[in-house]
Coordinates of C-alpha atoms in Angstrom, one line a residue:
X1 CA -33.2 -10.9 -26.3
X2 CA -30.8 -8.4 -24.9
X3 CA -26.7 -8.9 -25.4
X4 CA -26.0 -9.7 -21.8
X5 CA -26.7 -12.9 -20.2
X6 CA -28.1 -12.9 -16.6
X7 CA -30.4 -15.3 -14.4
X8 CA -32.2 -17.2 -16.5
X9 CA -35.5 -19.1 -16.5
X10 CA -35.8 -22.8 -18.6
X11 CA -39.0 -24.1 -17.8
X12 CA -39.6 -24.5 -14.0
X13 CA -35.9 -24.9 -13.3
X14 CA -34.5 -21.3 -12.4
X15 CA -30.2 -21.6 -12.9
X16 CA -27.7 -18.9 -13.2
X17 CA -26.1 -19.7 -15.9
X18 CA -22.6 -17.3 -15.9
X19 CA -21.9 -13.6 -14.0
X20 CA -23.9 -10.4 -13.9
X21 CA -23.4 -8.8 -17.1
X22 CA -20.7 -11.4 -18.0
X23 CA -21.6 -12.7 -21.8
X24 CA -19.0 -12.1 -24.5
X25 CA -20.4 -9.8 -27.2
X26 CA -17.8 -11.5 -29.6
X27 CA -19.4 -15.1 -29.1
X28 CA -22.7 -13.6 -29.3
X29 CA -22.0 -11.7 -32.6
X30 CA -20.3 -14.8 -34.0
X31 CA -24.0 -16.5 -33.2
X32 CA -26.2 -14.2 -35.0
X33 CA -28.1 -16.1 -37.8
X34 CA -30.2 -13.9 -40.3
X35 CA -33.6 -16.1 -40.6
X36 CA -36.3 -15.3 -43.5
X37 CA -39.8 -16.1 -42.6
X38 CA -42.4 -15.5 -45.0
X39 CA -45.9 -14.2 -44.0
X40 CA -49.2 -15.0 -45.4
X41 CA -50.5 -12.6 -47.8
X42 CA -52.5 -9.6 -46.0
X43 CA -55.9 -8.4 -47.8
X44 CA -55.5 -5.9 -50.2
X45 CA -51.7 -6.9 -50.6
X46 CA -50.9 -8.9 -53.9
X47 CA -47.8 -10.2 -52.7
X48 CA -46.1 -11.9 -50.1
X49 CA -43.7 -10.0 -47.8
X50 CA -40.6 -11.4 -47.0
X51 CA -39.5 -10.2 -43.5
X52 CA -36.1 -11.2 -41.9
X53 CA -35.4 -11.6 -38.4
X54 CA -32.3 -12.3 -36.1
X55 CA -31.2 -15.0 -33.8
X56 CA -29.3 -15.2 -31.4
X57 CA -27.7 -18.0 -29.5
X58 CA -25.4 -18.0 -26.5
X59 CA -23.0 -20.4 -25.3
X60 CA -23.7 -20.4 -21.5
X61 CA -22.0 -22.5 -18.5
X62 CA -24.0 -23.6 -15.5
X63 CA -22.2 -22.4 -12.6
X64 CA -25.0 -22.1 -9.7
X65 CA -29.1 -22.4 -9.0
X66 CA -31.5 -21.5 -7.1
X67 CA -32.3 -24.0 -4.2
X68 CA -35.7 -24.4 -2.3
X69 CA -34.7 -21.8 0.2
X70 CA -34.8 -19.2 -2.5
X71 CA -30.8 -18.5 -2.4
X72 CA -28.0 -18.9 -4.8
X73 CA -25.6 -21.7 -4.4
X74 CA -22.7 -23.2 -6.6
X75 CA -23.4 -26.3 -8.3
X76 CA -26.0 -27.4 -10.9
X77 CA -28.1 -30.5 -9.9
X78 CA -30.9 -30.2 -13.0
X79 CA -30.1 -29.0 -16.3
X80 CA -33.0 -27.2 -18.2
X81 CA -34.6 -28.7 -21.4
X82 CA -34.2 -27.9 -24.7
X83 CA -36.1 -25.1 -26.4
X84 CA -36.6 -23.8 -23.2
X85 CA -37.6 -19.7 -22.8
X86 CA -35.0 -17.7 -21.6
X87 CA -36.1 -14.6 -19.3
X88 CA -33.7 -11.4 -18.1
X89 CA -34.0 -11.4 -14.1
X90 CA -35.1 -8.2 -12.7
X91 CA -32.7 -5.9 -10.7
X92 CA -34.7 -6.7 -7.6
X93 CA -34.5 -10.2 -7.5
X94 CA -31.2 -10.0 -8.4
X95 CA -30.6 -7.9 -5.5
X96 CA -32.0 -10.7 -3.2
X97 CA -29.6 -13.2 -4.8
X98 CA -26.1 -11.3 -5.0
X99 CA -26.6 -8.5 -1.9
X100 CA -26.7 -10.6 1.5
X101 CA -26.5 -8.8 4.8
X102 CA -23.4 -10.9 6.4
X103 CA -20.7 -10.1 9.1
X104 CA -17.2 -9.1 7.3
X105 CA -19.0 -8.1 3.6
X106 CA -16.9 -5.9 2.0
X107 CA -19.1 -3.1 -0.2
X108 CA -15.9 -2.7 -2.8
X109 CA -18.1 -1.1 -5.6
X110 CA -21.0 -1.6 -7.9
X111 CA -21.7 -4.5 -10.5
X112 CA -21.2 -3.3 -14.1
X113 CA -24.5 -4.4 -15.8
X114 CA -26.9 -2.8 -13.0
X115 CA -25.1 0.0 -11.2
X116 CA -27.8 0.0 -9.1
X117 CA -26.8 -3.1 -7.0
X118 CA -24.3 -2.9 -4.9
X119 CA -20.7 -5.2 -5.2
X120 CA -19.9 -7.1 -1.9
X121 CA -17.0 -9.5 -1.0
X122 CA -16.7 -12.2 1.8
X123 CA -14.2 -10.7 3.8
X124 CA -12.9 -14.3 5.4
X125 CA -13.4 -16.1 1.7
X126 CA -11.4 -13.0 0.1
X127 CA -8.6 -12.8 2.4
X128 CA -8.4 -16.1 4.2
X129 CA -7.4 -18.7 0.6
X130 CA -5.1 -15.6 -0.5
X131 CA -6.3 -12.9 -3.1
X132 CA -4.0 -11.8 -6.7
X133 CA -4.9 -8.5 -7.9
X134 CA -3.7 -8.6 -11.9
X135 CA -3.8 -6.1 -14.6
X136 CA -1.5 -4.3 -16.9
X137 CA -0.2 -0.9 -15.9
X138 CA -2.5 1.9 -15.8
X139 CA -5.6 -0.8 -15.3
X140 CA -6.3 0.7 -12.0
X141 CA -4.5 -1.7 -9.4
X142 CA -3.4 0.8 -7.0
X143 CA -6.7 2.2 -7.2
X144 CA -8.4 -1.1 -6.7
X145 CA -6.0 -2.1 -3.4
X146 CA -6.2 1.7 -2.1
X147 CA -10.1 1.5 -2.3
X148 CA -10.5 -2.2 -1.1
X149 CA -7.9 -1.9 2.0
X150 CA -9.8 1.1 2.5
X151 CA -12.6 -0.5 3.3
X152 CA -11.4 -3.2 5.2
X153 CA -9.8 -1.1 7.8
X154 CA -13.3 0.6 8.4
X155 CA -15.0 -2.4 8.4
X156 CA -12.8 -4.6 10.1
X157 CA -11.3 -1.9 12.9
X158 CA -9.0 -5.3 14.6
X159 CA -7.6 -5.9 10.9
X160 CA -4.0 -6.5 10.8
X161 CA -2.0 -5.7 7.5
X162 CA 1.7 -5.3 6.5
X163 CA 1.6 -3.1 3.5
X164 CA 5.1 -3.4 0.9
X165 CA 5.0 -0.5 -1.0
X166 CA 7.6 -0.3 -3.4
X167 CA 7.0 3.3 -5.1
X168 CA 6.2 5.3 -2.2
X169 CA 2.2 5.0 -3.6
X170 CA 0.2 4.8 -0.1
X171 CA 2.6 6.4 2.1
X172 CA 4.1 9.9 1.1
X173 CA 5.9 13.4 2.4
X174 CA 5.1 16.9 0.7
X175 CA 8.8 17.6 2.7
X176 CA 11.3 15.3 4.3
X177 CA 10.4 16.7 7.7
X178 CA 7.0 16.8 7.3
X179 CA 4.8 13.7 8.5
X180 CA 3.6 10.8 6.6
X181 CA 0.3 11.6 4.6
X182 CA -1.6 8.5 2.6
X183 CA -4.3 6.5 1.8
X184 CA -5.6 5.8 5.5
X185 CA -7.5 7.1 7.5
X186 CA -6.1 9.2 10.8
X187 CA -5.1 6.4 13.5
X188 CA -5.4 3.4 11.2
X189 CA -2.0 3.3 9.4
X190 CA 1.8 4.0 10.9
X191 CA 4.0 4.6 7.8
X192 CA 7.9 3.5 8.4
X193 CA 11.0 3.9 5.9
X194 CA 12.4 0.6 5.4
X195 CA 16.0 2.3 6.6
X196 CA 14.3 3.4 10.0
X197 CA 12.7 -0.1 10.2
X198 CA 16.1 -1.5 10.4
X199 CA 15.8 -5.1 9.3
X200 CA 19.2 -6.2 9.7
X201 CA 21.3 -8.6 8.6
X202 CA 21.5 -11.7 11.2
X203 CA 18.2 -12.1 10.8
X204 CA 18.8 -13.6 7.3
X205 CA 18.6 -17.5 7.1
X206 CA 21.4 -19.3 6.0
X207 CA 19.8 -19.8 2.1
X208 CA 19.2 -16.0 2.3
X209 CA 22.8 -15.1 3.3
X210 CA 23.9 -17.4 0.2
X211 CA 21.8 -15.5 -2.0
X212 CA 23.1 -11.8 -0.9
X213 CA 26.7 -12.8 -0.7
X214 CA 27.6 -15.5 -2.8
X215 CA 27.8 -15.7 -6.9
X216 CA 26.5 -19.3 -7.6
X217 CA 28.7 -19.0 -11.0
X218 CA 31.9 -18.7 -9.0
X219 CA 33.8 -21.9 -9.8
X220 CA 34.3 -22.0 -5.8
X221 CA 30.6 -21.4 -4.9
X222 CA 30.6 -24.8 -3.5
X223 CA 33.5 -24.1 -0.8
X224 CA 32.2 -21.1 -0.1
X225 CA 28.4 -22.5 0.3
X226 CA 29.8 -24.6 2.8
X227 CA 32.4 -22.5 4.9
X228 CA 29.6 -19.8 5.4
X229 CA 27.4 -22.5 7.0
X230 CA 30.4 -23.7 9.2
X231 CA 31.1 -19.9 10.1
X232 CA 27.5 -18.7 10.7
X233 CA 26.7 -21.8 12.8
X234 CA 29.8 -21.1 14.9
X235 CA 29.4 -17.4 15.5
X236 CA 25.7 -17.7 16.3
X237 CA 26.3 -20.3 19.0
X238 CA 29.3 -18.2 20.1
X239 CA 27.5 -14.5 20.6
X240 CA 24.6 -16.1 22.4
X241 CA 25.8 -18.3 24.9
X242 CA 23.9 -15.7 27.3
X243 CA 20.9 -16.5 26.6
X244 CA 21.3 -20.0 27.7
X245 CA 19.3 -21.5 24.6
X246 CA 19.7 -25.6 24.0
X247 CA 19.3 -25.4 20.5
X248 CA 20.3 -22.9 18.2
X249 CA 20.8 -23.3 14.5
X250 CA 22.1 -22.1 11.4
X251 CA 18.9 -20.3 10.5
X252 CA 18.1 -19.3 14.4
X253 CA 17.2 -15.1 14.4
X254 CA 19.9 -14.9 17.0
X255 CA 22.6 -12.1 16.8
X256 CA 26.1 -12.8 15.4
X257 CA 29.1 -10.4 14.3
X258 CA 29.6 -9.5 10.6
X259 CA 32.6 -8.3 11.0
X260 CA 34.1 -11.5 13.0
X261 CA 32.4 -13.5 9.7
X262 CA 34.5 -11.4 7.4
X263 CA 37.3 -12.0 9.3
X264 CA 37.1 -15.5 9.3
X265 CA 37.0 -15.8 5.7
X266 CA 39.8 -13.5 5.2
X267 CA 41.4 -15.9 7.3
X268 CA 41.2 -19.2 5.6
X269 CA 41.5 -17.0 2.5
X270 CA 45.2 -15.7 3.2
X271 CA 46.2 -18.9 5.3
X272 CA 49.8 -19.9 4.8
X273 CA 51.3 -23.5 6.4
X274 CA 55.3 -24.4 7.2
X275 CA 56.2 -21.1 8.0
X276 CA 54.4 -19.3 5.1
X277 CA 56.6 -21.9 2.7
X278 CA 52.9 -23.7 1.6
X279 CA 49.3 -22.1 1.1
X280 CA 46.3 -23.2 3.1
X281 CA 43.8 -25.7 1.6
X282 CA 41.4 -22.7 1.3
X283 CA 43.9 -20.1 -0.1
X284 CA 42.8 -17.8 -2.8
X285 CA 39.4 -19.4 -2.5
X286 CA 37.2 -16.7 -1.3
X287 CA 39.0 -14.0 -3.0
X288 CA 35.6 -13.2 -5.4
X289 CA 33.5 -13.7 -1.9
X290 CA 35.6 -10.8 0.0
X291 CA 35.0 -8.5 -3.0
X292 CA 31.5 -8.6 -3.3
X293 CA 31.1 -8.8 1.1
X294 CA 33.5 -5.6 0.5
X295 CA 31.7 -4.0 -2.1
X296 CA 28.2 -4.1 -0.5
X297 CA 29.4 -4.0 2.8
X298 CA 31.5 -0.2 2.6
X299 CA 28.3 1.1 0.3
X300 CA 26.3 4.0 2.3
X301 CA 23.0 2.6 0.8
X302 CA 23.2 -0.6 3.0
X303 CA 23.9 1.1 6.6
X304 CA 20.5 0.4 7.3
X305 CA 20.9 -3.5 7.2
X306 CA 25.0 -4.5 7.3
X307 CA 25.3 -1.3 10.1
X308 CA 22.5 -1.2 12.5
X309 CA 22.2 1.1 15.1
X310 CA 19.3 -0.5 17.1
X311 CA 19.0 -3.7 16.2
X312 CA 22.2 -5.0 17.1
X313 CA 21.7 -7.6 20.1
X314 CA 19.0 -10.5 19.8
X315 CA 16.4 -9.1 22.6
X316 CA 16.0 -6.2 19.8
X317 CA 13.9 -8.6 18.3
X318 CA 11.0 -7.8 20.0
X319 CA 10.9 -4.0 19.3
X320 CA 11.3 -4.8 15.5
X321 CA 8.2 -7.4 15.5
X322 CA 6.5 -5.1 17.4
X323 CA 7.2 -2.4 14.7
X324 CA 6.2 -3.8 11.7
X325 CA 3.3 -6.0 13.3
X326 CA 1.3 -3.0 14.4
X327 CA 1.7 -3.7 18.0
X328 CA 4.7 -0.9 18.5
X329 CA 4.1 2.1 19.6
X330 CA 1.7 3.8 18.4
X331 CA -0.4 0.5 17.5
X332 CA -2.3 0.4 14.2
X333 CA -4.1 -2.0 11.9
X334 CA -1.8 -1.0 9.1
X335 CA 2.2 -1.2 8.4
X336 CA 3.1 0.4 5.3
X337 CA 6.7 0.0 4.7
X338 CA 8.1 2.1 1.9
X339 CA 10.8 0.2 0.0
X340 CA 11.7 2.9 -2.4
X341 CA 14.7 4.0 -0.7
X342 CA 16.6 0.9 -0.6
X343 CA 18.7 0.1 -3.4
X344 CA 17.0 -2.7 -6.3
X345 CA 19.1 -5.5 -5.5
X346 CA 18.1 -5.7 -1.9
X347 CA 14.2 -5.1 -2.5
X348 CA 14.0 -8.7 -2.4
X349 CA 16.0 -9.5 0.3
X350 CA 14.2 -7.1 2.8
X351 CA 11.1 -8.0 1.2
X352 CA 10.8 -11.8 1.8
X353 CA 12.6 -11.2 5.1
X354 CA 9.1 -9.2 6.6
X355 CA 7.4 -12.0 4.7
X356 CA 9.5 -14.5 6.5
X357 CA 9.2 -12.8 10.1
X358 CA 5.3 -12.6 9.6
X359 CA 4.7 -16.5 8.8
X360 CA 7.3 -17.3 11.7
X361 CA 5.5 -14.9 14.2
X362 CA 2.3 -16.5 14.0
X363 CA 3.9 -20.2 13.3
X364 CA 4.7 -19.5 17.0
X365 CA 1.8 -17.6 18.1
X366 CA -0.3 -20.3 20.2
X367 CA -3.0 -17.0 19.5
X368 CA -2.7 -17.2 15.7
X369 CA -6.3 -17.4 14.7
X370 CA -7.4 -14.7 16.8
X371 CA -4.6 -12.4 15.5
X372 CA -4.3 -13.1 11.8
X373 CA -2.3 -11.3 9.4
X374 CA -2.6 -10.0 5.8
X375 CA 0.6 -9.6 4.0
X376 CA 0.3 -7.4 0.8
X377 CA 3.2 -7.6 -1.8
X378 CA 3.3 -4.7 -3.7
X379 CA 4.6 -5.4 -7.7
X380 CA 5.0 -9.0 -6.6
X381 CA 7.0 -10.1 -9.4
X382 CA 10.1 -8.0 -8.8
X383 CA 10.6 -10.4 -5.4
X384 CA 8.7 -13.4 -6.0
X385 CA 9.8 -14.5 -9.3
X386 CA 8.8 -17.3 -11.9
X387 CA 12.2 -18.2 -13.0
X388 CA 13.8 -20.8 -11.3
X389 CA 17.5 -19.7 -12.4
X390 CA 17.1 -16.7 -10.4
X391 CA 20.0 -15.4 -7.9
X392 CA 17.3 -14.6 -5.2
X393 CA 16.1 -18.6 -4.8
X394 CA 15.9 -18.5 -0.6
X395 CA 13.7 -15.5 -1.4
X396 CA 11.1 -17.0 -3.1
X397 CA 11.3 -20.0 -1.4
X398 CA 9.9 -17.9 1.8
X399 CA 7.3 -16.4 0.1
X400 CA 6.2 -20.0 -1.5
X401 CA 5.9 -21.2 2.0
X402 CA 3.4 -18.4 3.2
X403 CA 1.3 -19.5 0.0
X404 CA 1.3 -23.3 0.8
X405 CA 1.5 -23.3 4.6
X406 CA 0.6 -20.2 5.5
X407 CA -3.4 -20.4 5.7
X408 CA -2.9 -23.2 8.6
X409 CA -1.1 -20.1 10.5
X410 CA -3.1 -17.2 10.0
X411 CA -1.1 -15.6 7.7
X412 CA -2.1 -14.6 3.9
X413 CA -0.9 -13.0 1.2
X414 CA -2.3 -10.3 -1.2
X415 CA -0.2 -10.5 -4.9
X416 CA -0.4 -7.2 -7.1
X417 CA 1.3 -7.7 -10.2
X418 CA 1.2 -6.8 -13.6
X419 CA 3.0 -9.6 -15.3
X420 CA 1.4 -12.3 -13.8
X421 CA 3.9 -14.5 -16.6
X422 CA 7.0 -13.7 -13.8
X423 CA 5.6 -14.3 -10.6
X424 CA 6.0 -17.7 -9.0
X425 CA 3.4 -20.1 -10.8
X426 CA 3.7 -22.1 -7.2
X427 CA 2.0 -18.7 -5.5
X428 CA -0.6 -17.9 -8.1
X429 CA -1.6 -21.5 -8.0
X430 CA -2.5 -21.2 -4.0
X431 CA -4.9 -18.0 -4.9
X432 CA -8.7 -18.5 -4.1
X433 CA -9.7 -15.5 -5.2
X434 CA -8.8 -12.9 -8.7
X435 CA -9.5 -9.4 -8.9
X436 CA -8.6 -9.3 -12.7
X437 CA -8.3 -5.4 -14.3
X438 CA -7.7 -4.7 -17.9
X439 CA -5.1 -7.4 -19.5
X440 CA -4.2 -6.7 -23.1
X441 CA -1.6 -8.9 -23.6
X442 CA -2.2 -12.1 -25.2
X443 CA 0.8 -14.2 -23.0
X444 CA -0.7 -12.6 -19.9
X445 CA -4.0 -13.4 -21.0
X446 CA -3.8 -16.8 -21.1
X447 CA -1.8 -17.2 -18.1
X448 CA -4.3 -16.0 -16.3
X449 CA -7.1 -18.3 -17.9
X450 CA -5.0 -21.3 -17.2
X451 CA -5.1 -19.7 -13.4
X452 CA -9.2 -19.6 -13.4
X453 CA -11.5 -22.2 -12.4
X454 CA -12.8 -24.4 -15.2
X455 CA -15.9 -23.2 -15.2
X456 CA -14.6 -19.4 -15.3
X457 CA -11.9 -19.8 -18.1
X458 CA -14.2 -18.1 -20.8
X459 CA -14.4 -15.4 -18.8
X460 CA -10.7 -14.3 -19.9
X461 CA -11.7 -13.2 -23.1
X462 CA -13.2 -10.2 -21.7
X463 CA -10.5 -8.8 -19.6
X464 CA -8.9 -6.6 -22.1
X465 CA -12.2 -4.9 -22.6
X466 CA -12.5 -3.9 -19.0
X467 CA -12.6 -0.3 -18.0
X468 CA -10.2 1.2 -15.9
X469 CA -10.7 0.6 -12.2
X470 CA -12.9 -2.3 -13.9
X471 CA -12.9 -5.9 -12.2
X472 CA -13.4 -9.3 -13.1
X473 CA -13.9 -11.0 -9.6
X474 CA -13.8 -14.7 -9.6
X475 CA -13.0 -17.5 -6.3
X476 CA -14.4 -17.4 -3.2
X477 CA -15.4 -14.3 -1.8
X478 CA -18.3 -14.1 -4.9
X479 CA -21.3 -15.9 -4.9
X480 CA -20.3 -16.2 -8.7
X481 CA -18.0 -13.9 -11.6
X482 CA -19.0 -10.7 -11.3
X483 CA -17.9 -7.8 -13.6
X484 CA -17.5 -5.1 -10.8
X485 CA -16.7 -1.1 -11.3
X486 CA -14.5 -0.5 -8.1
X487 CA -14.9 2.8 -5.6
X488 CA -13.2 5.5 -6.2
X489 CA -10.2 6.0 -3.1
X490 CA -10.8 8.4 -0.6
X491 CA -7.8 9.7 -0.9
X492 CA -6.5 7.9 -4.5
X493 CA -2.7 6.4 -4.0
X494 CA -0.1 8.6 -5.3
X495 CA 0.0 6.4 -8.6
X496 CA -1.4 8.7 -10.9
X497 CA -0.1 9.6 -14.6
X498 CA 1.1 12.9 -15.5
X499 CA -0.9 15.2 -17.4
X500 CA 0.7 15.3 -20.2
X501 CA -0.8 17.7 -22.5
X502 CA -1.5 20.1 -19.4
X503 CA 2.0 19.8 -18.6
X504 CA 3.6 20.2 -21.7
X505 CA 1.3 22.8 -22.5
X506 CA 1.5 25.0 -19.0
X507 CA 4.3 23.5 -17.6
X508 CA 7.1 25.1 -15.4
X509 CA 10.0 26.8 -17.2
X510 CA 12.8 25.9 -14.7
X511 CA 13.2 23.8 -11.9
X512 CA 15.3 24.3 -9.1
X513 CA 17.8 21.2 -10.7
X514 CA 20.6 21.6 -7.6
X515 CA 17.6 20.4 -5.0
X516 CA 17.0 17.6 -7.3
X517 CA 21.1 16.7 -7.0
X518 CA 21.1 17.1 -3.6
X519 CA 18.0 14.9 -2.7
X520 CA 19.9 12.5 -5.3
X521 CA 22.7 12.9 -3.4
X522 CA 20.9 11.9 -0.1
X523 CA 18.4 9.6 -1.0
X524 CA 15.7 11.5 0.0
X525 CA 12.6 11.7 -2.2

């Protein structure tokens, strides 16, 4: 029998007993039993020969049979006998098992054991119970989102996806005046710097305003807490009246004045009673608040979100949703949003504020199922951590919603990460589908088989022998695990190593290093 387990016969029961080309070598070696048989003594040979033989057993899981119709579906109803023959299933009838010719299937590559057969995805399974795309670096992940978003906007031409992209990977300048080359195709994608976006800052909740501007260790983080609530409520009602709204609240996306919120607590911060002879029952309080508001708020790296120059009313609103939708002008299935020029510390703020917007604009979209959204969150982990102690809790708490609620709304999310260990275990948990690369660390590893269906969580012991731009697909866009070698891009994602030894061995002599200071200098990549 052949290392590789496939569709196997017992008897007259036909089941498919684990993935295409998904049987672990190790188990298999660990099975081998040497057997001697002896023979009965041929003419003309004295002797008996002694002849030894191998066997091989295999551990193997039921996960789907073959019903009357003559299709594959999940669940075993009757188990095969013992001693039963085991037979390898030809490519054909494979093909007639795995390949279906269905609405939304997703051609992502080719299945590992028989290259042959073609790899498809239920588009509505694989993005509709949210997707996580793990591996370490250099597994291929970039290649494997480039190829499969690819595809989907080809396929789907009325898909709707907001892209974070982090490094610059799928959206990308040869020149700062030259336009936006990437991954898409012409007319599919619009590319916008997270600066020229302009998210800014009143559209931040309350929790999310805490987070940015507040040091829970202060020993008055609790005043402070609760004076910015007061404050923010006020000044929200009190730049709005126009509008004529009857309810209006602290978290409301309504406009309000930073500067008359800095002023306030400056205020209560310096306030003196009888005649400047007694201080105020908040003096000195906020003096570490106004430092850090100060510090952040006179930095040239956040003009874009405490100073914005077109977002600065509440109807603005509309353009901005508009923008980052793909219903602005020009309209396009794709919104990549390059984060790489905004300074660390406020990745995560912008980041699960477009998550935020997204889940509220279809929460409010009586249209929602017809206009569903695909929210892909580039290294996931930097924004949507594990650890609960973390400064940036309103920001995870957003994205922990879209996992739980969002489905109900039309809205999904697409994880990439490669320490699956950091991001939220509340967001992982809500995946229905894994596209699992290369994993070679042992922590990570077993994460990730906690994360798999029961009957998949052998399947983890492959994953750091995958290839690169190899996948382990498992949930509910695959009829059942499949080990899958992903498409090559067309164009690949600006992710790509440097040649070393070419480099080091060609390489340039000089570089031009007072360019490099100035584009330092002006944050421009």
């Amino acid at each position: 029998m052949k290392k590789r387990c496939r569709l196997v016969n017992w008897g007259r029961w036909s089941k498919f007993a684990t993935a295409p080309g998904t049987c672990s070598q190790k188990s298999c070696a660990a099975a081998k039993k040497t057997l001697e048989r002896h023979l009965l003594p041929e003419q003309g040979v004295p002797h008996k020969r002694r002849i030894s033989s191998r066997e091989r057993r295999l551990e193997l899981i039921g996960l789907a049979e073959i019903n009357a119709e003559g299709r594959l579906e999940s669940g075993v109803s009757r188990f095969p006998l013992l001693n039963a023959t085991v037979h390898l299933i030809s490519s054909e009838r494979l093909a007639t098992l795995l390949v279906r010719e269905q609405v939304g299937m997703l051609e992502i590559g080719r299945l590992s054991a028989r290259p042959t057969l073609p790899a498809r995805l239920n588009s509505s399974a694989l993005f509709g119970r949210h997707l996580a795309i793990l591996g370490q670096s250099g597994a291929g992940k970039s290649w494997t989102l480039s190829s499969l978003l690819q595809r989907v906007v080809t396929t789907l031409p009325h898909s709707h996806i907001v892209l974070l992209d982090l490094h610059g990977e799928y959206g990308w300048r040869t020149t700062p005046d030259a336009p936006y080359q990437g991954i898409f195709p012409a007319q599919t994608a619009r590319h916008l710097d997270a600066r020229e976006l302009e998210i800014p800052y009143w559209l931040l909740t309350y929790s999310e305003l805490v987070d940015l501007f507040i040091e829970r260790s202060d020993a008055n983080a609790t005043v402070q807490i609760a004076f910015l609530r007061d404050a923010l409520f006020s000044l929200r009602c009190q730049a709005n009246q126009h509008l004529g709204l009857e309810r209006i609240s602290v978290d409301s996306p309504v406009y309000f004045s930073i500067e008359e919120l800095y002023q306030r607590f400056k205020k209560a911060n310096e306030e003196k009673l009888e005649f400047g002879k007694a201080k105020g029952p908040l003096h000195g309080a906020f003096d570490d608040f106004l430092v850090r508001f100060q510090s952040m708020y006179n930095d040239a790296r956040y003009d874009f979100f405490l100073h914005p120059q077109k977002h600065n009313n509440s109807a603005s609103l509309e353009g901005l949703l508009r923008d980052f939708i793909g219903l602005g002008e020009p309209k396009r299935q794709v919104t990549v949003i390059d984060l790489s020029p905004i300074p660390t510390d406020l990745r995560p703020v912008v980041s699960a504020q477009i998550g935020r917007l997204a889940f509220e604009f279809n929460y409010w979209n009586p249209r929602r199922h017809e206009f569903p959204l695909l929210l892909v969150c580039e290294e996931a982990h930097q924004y949507i951590p594990r650890d609960t102690d973390t400064q940036y809790i309103g920001t995870r708490r957003a994205m922990e919603r879209i996992a739980k609620e969002g489905r109900k709304y039309g809205v999904t999310l697409c994880i990439v990460s490669q320490r699956p260990t950091e991001l939220s275990e509340t967001v992982l948990s809500q995946c229905g589908n894994y596209l699992c690369l290369r994993i070679s660390n042992a922590d990570d590893q077993e994460y990730v088989r906690r994360l798999l269906p029961e009957g998949a969580k052998n399947l983890a012991d492959m994953l750091a022998s995958l290839r690169r731009g190899e996948v382990l697909a498992i949930g509910d866009a695959s009829l059942l695990p499949s080990r899958i070698l992903v498409d090559r891009p067309n164009p690949p994602p600006a992710s790509q190593d440097a040649p070393l030894a070419q480099s080091w061995s060609a390489g340039p002599e000089d570089l031009d290093v007072a360019d490099i200071i100035n584009r330092w200098w002006r944050q421009i990549r």
